[in-house]
Coordinates of C-alpha atoms and ligand atoms in Angstrom, one line a residue:
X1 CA 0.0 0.0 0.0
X2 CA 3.3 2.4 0.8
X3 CA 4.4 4.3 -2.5
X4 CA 5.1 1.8 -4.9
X5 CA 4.4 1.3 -8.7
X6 CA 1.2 3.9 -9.1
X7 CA 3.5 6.3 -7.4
X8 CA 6.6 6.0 -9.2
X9 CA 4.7 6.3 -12.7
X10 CA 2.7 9.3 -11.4
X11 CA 5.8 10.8 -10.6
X12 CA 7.0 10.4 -13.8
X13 CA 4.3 11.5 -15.9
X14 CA 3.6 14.8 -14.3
X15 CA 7.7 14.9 -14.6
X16 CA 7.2 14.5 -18.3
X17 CA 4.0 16.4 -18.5
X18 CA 5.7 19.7 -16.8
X19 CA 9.5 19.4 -18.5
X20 CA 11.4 18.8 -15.1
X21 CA 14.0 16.2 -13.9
X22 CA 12.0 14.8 -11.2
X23 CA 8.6 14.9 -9.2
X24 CA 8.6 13.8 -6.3
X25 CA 5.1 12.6 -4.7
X26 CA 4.6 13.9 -0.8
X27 CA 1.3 13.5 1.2
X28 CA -0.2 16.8 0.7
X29 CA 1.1 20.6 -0.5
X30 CA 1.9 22.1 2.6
X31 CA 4.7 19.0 2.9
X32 CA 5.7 19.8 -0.7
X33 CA 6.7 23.1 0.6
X34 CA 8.2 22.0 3.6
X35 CA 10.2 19.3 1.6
X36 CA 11.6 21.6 -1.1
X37 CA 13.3 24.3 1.6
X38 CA 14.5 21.8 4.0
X39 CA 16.2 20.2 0.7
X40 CA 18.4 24.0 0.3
X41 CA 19.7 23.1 4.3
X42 CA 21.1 20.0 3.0
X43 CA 24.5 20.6 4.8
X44 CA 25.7 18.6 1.2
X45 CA 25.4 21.9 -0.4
X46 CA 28.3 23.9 -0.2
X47 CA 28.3 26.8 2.6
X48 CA 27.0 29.8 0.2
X49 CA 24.5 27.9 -1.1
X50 CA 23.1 26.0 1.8
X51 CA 20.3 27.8 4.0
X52 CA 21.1 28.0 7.6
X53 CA 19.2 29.2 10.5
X54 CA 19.0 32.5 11.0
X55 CA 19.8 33.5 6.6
X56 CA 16.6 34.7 4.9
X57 CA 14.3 34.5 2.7
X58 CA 12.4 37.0 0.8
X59 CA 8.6 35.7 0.7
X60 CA 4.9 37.5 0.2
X61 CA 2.5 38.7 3.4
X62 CA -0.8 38.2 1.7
X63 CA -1.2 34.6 0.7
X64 CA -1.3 31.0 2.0
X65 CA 0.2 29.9 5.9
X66 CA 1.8 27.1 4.7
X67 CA 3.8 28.8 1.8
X68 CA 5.9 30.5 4.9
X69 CA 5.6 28.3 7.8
X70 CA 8.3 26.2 6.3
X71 CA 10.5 28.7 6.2
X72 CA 10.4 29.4 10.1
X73 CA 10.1 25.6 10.5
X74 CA 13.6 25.0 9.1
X75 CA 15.1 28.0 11.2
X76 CA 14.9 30.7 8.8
X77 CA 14.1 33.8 8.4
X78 CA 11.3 34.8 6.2
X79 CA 11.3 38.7 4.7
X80 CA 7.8 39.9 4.0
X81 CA 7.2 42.2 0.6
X82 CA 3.5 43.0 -0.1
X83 CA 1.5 42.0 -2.5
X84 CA -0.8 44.0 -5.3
X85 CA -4.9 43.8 -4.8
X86 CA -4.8 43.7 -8.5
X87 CA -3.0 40.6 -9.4
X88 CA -3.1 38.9 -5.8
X89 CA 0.8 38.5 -6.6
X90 CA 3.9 39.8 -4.8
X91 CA 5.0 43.3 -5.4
X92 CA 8.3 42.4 -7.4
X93 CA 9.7 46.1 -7.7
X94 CA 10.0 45.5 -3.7
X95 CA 12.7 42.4 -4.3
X96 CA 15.7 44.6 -3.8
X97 CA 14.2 46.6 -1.0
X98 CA 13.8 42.9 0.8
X99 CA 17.3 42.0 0.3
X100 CA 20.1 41.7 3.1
X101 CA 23.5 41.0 1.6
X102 CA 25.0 37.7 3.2
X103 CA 21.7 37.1 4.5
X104 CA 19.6 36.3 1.7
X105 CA 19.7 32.6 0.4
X106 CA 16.2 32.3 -1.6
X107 CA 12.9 33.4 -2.8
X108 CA 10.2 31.6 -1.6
X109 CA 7.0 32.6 -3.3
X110 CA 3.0 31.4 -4.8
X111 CA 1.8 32.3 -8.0
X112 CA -1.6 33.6 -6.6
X113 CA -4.9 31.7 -7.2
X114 CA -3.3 30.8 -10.9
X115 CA -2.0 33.7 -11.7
X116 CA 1.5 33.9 -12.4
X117 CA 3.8 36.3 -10.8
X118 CA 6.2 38.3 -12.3
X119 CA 9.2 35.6 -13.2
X120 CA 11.4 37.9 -15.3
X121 CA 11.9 39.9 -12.3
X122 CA 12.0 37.5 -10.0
X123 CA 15.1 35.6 -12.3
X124 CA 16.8 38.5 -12.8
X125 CA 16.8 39.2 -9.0
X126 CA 17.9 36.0 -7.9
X127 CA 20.0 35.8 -11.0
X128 CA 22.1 38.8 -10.1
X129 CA 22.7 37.5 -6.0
X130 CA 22.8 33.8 -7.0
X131 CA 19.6 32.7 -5.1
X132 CA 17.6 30.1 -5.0
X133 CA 14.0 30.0 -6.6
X134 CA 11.4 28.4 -5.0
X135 CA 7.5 28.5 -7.0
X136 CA 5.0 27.6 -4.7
X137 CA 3.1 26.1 -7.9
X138 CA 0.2 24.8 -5.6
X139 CA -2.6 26.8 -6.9
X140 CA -1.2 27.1 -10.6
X141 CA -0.7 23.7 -12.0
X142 CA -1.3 24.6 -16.1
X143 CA -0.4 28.0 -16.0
X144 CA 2.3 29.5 -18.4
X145 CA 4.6 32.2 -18.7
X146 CA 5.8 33.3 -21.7
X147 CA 8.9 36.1 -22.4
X148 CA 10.8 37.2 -25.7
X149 CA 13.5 35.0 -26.4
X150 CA 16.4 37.5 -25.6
X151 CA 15.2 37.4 -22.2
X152 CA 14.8 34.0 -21.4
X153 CA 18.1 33.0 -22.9
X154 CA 19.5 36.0 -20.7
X155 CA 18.0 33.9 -18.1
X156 CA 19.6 30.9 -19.4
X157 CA 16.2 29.5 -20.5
X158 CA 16.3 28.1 -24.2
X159 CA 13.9 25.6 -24.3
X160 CA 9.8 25.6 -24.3
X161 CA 7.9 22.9 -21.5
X162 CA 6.7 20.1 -23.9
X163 CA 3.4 20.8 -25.6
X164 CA 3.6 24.9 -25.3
X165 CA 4.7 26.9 -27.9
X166 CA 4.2 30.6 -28.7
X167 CA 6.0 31.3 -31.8
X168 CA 9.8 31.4 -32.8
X169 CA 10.5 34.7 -31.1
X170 CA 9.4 33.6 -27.6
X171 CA 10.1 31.0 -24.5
X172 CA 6.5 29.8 -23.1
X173 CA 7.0 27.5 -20.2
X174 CA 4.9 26.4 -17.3
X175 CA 4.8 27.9 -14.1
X176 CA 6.7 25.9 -11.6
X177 CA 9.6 25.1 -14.4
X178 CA 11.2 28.6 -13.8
X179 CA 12.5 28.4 -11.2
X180 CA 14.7 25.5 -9.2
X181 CA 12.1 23.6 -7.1
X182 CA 8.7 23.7 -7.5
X183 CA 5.8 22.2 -5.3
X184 CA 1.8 21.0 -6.3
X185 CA -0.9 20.3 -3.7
X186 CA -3.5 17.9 -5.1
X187 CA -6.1 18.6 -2.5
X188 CA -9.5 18.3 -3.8
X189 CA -10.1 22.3 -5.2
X190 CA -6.8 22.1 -6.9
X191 CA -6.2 21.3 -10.7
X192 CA -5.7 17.8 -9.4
X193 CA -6.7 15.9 -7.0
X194 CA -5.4 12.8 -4.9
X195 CA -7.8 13.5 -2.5
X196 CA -5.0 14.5 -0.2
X197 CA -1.3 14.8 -1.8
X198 CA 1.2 17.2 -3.4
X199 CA 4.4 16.7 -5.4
X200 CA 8.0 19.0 -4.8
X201 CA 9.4 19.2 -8.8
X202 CA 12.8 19.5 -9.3
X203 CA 13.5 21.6 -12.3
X204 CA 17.1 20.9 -13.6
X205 CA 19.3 20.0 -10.6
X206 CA 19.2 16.4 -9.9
X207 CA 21.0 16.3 -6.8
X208 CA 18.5 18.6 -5.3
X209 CA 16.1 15.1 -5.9
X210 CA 18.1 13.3 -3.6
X211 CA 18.2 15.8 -0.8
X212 CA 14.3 16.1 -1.3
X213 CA 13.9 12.5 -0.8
X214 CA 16.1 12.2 1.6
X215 CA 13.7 14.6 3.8
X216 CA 10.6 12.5 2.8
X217 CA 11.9 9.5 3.6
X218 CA 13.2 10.1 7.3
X219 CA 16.4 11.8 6.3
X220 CA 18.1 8.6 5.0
X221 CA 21.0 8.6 3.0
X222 CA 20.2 5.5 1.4
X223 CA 17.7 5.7 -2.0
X224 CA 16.1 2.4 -2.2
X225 CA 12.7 2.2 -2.6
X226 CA 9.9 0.8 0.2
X227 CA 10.8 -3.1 -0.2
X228 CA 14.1 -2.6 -2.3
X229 CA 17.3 -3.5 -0.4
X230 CA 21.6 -2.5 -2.1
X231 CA 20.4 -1.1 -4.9
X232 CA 23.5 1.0 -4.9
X233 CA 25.5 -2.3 -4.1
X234 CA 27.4 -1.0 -1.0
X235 CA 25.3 -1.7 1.2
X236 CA 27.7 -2.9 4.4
X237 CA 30.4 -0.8 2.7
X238 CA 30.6 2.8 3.7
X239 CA 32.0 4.8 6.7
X240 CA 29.5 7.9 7.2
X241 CA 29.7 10.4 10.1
X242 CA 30.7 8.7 13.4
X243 CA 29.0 5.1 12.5
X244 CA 31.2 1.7 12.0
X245 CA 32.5 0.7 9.0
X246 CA 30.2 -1.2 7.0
X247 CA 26.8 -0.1 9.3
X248 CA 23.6 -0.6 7.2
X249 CA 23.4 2.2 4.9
X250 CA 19.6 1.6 5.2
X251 CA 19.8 2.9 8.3
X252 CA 22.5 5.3 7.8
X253 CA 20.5 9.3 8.5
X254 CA 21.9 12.1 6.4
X255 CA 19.2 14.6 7.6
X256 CA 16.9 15.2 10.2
X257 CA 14.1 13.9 8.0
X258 CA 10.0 13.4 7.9
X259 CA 7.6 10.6 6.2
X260 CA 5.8 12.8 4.0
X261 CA 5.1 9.8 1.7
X262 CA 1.1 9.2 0.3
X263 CA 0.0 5.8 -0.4
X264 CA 0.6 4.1 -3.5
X265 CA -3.7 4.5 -3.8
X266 CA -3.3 8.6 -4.1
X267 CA -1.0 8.3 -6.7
X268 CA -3.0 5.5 -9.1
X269 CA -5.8 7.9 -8.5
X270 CA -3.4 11.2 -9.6
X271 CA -2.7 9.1 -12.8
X272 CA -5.7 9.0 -14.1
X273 CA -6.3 12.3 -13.0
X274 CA -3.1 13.6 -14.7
X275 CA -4.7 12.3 -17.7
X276 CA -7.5 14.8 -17.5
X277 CA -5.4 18.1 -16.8
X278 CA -5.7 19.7 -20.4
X279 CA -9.5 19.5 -20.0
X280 CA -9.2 20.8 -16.4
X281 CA -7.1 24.0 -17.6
X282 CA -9.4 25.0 -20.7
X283 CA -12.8 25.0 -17.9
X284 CA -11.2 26.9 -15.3
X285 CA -10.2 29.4 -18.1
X286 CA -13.9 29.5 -19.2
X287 CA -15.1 29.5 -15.7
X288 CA -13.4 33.0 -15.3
X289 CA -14.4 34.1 -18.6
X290 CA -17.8 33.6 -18.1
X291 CA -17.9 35.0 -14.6
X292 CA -15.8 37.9 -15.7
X293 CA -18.1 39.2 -18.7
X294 CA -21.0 37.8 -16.5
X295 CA -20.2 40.6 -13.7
X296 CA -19.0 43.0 -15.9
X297 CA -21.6 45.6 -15.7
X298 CA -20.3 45.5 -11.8
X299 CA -17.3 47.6 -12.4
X300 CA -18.9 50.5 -10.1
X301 CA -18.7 48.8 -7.4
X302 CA -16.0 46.1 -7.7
X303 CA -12.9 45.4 -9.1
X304 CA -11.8 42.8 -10.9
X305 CA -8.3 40.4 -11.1
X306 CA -5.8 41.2 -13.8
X307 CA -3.1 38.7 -14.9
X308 CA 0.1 39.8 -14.2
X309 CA 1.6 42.1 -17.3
X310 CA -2.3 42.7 -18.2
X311 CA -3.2 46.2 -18.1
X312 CA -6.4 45.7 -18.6
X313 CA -9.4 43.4 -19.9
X314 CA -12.2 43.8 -22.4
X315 CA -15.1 42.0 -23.5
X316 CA -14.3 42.1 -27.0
X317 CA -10.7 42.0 -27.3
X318 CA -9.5 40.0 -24.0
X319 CA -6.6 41.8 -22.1
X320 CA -3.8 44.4 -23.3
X321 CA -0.1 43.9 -22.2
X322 CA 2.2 45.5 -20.5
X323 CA 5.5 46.6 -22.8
X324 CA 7.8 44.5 -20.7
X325 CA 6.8 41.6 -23.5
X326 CA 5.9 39.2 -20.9
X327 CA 2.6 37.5 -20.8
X328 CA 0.8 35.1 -18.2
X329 CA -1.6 32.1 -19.8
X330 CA -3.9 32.0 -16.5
X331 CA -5.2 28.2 -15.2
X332 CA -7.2 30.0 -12.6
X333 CA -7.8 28.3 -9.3
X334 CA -10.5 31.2 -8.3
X335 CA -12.0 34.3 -9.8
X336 CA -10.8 37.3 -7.2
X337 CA -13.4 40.4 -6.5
X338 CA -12.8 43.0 -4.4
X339 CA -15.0 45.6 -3.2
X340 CA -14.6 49.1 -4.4
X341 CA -13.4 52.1 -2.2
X342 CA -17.3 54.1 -2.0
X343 CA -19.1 50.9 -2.7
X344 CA -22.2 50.8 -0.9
X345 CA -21.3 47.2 0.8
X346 CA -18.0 45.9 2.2
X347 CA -16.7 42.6 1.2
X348 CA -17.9 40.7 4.5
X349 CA -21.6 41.4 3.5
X350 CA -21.3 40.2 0.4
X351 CA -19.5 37.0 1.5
X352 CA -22.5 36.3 3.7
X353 CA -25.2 37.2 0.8
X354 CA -23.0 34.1 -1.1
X355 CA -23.0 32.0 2.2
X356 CA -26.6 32.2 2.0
X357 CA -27.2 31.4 -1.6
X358 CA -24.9 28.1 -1.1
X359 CA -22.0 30.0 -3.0
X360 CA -18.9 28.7 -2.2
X361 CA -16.5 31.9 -1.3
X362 CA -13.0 32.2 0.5
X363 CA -11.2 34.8 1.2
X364 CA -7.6 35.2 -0.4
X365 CA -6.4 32.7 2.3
X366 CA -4.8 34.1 5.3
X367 CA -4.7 37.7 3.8
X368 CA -2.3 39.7 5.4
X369 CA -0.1 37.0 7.4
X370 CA 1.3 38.7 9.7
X371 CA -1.8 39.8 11.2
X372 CA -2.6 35.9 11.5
X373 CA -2.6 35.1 15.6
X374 CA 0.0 32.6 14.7
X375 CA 2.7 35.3 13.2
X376 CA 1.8 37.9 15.7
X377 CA 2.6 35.3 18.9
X378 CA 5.5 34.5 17.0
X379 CA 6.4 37.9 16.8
X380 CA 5.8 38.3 20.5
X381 CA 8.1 35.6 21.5
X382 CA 11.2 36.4 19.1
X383 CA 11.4 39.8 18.0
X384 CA 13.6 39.2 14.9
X385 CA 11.4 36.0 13.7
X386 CA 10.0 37.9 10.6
X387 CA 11.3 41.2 9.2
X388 CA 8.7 43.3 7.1
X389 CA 10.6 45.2 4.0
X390 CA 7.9 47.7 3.1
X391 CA 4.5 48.8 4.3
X392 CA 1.9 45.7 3.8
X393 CA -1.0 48.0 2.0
X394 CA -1.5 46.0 -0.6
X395 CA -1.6 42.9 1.5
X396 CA -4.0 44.5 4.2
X397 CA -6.6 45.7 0.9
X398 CA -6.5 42.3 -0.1
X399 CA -7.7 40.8 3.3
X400 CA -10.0 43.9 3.9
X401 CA -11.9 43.9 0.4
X402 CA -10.9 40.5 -1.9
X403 CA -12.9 37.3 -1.8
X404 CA -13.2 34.8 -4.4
X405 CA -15.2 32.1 -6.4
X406 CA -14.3 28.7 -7.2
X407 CA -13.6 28.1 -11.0
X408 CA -13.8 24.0 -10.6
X409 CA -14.0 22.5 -13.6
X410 CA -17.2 20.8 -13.0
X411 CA -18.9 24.2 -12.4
X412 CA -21.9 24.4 -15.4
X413 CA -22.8 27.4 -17.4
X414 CA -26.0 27.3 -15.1
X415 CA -24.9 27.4 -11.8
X416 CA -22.4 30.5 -12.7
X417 CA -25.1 32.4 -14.1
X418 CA -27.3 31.9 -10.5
X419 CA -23.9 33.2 -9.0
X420 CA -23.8 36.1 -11.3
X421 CA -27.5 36.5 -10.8
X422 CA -26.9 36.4 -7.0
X423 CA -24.1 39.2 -6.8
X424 CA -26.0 41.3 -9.5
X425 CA -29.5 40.7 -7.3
X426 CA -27.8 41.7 -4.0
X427 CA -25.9 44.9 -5.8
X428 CA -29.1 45.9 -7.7
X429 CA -31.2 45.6 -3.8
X430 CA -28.6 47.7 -2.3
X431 CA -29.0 50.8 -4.9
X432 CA -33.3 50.5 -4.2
X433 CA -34.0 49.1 -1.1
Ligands
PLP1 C1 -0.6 28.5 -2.4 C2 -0.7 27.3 -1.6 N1 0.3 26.7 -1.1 C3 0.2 25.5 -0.3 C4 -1.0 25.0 0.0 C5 -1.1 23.8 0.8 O1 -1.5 22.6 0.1 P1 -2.2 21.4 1.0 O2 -3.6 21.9 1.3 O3 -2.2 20.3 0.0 O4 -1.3 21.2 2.1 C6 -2.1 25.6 -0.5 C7 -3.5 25.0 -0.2 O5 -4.5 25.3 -0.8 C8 -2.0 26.8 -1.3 O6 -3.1 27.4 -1.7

């Protein structure tokens, strides 16, 4: 029942499917994120490199808990920048203002609620201090980013993820291929589902694989699978740290490890759900589109999510770009409102008038985390457990005014017209009561 066979071929088609060295499976998304930093303290990377308590790591306040838990988890330090009520996604202008030379190791960071965040300024950042990338890929599985082809290749990218393509004068690559690990959750309103699950990919360097493992599989040194003994042949013939020569290498501990592993179940199910995903993608993209030119005649009172580098969005002629010459291919997990500054109703009030109507609604996760009781006791007890580079504005509009609606694939053209009718309903009541 352990991870066996299902699990080993999941893991290599969603390898395959995304472009990357390795997946790894892990029992849900929040261990996917948990896995892939512990794998940068590996004390086999080399002292630069390596991420040790007290270095930092530049992450974003509004967003999920379990995005930068890991990062205190592991002893470090996690640097807050803020994040725009437009796109939901970290202010990356504030990169630089975050950064603390000799202290910085990586960026940490979630493409919000499908919408990519900015990656050319995120590479170029960690580019220029040699940092690591981490893409919190959780809520984005199918979204792509795409950038001229001078850029990428100043990036070092040269290749498209299999199956994309946007012409000879551009890279187009997934989100969660960008950067150097990448996690997934596959609980149930993700693009996937294993029920419970998650995966930690790892883009390009395969010795970051066997540090990952090595985490979620109780900090062994040793890679055999569940059931598989010597598969590297040497067994009873190494001399690690203070042990005997020849002391089993199964039982020989690299790391202060986990079991993160799901059952070999989860990942038969991911398989045939892996099968699906290009179907999944195209009905969340209609799901928004249908919502957004169903509540466009709301504009006066709320305000709608842009993809990053979008300027704007029209009925007619979809979204205009930015001139950087990046462009974002949304898979949206949720369609993000928020309530307009003068708007007769705030954002609560709404969220009850869609509680009533059995609309599913959530607000933009934890919204500003370090308003979260958790990261304010933490706070409390060690005054230098967080730093915050810049005022958290953005992050605190985001958790006073945005909510948003589910775009699950199974949703019908009927039941997001009642949700349409709903909001419009409760906007038009509000104006003649
Ligand atoms: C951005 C993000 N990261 C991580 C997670 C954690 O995933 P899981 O619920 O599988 O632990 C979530 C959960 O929805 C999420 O939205």
């Amino acid at each position: 029942m352990t991870l066996g066979s299902e699990g080993k071929a999941f893991e290599r088609e969603l390898a395959e499917f995304l472009g990357v060295r390795h997946s790894l499976l892990v029992n849900s998304g929040s261990s996917a994120n948990l896995i892939a930093i512990s794998a940068l303290t590996s004390p086999k990377l080399s002292d630069n490199r390596r991420i040790k308590p007290g270095d930092e790591v530049i992450t974003v306040a509004a967003g999920f808990p379990t995005t930068v838990a890991p990062i205190v988890q592991v002893g470090a330090v996690p640097v807050f920048i803020d994040a725009d009520p437009v796109t939901g996604n970290p202010r990356c202008d504030q990169l630089e203002l975050a950064y603390s030379s000799g202290k910085t190791k990586a960026v940490m960071m979630s493409h919000a609620l499908g919408n990519p965040f900015d990656l050319f300024a995120t590479l170029t950042f960690c580019r220029k201090y040699n940092l690591w990338l981490i893409e919190d890929n959780c809520d984005s599985l199918g979204c792509s980013y795409s950038m001229p082809r001078s850029l990428a290749l100043s990036l070092g990218f040269t290749e498209n993820s299999p199956g994309l393509d946007d012409g000879p004068e551009r890279i187009v690559r997934w989100t969660g291929t960008w950067g150097d690990i990448s996690t997934q959750s596959f609980y149930p309103p993700h693009h996937l589902t294993m029920g419970e699950g998650g995966a930690v990919n790892i883009v390009h360097d395969i010795k970051l694989k066997v540090f990952a493992e090595s985490f979620r599989d109780w900090g062994r040194d040793c890679w055999c699978p569940s059931g598989v003994d010597n598969t590297c042949g040497k067994r009873f013939e190494r001399k690690l740290g203070e042990l005997p020569y020849g002391y089993d290498h199964k039982y020989t501990y690299s790391h202060l490890g986990y079991n993160l592993k799901p059952l070999d179940l989860q990942g038969a199910i991911g398989r045939i759900q892996l099968k699906r995903l290009p179907e999944f993608i195209e009905a969340r993209k209609r799901n928004w589109d249908i919502l957004r030119v169903g509540l466009a005649s709301q504009r006066h009172v709320l305000d709608f999510s842009l993809p990053t580098h979008a300027t704007k969005w029209d009925k007619d002629d979809g979204f205009c770009w930015d001139e950087t010459g990046c462009r974002t291919d949304c898979s949206w997990f949720g369609f993000k409102i928020s309530v307009s500054k003068g708007a007769p109703f705030v954002r609560t009030e709404l969220a009850r008038v869609l509680d009533k109507h059995k609309i599913g609604n959530r607000m933009l996760f934890g919204g500003n985390l370090t308003r979260q009781p958790a990261f304010a006791e933490l706070n409390k007890q060690r005054k230098n457990a967080f730093r915050v580079a810049s005022r958290l504005s953005g992050s605190d509009d985001i958790m006073n005014n945005a909510l948003f609606l589910g775009t699950y694939p199974g949703l019908s053209k009927t039941m997001l017209d009642y949700e349409i009718n709903i909001i419009k309903q409760f906007i038009v009541n509000l104006a003649s009561p």
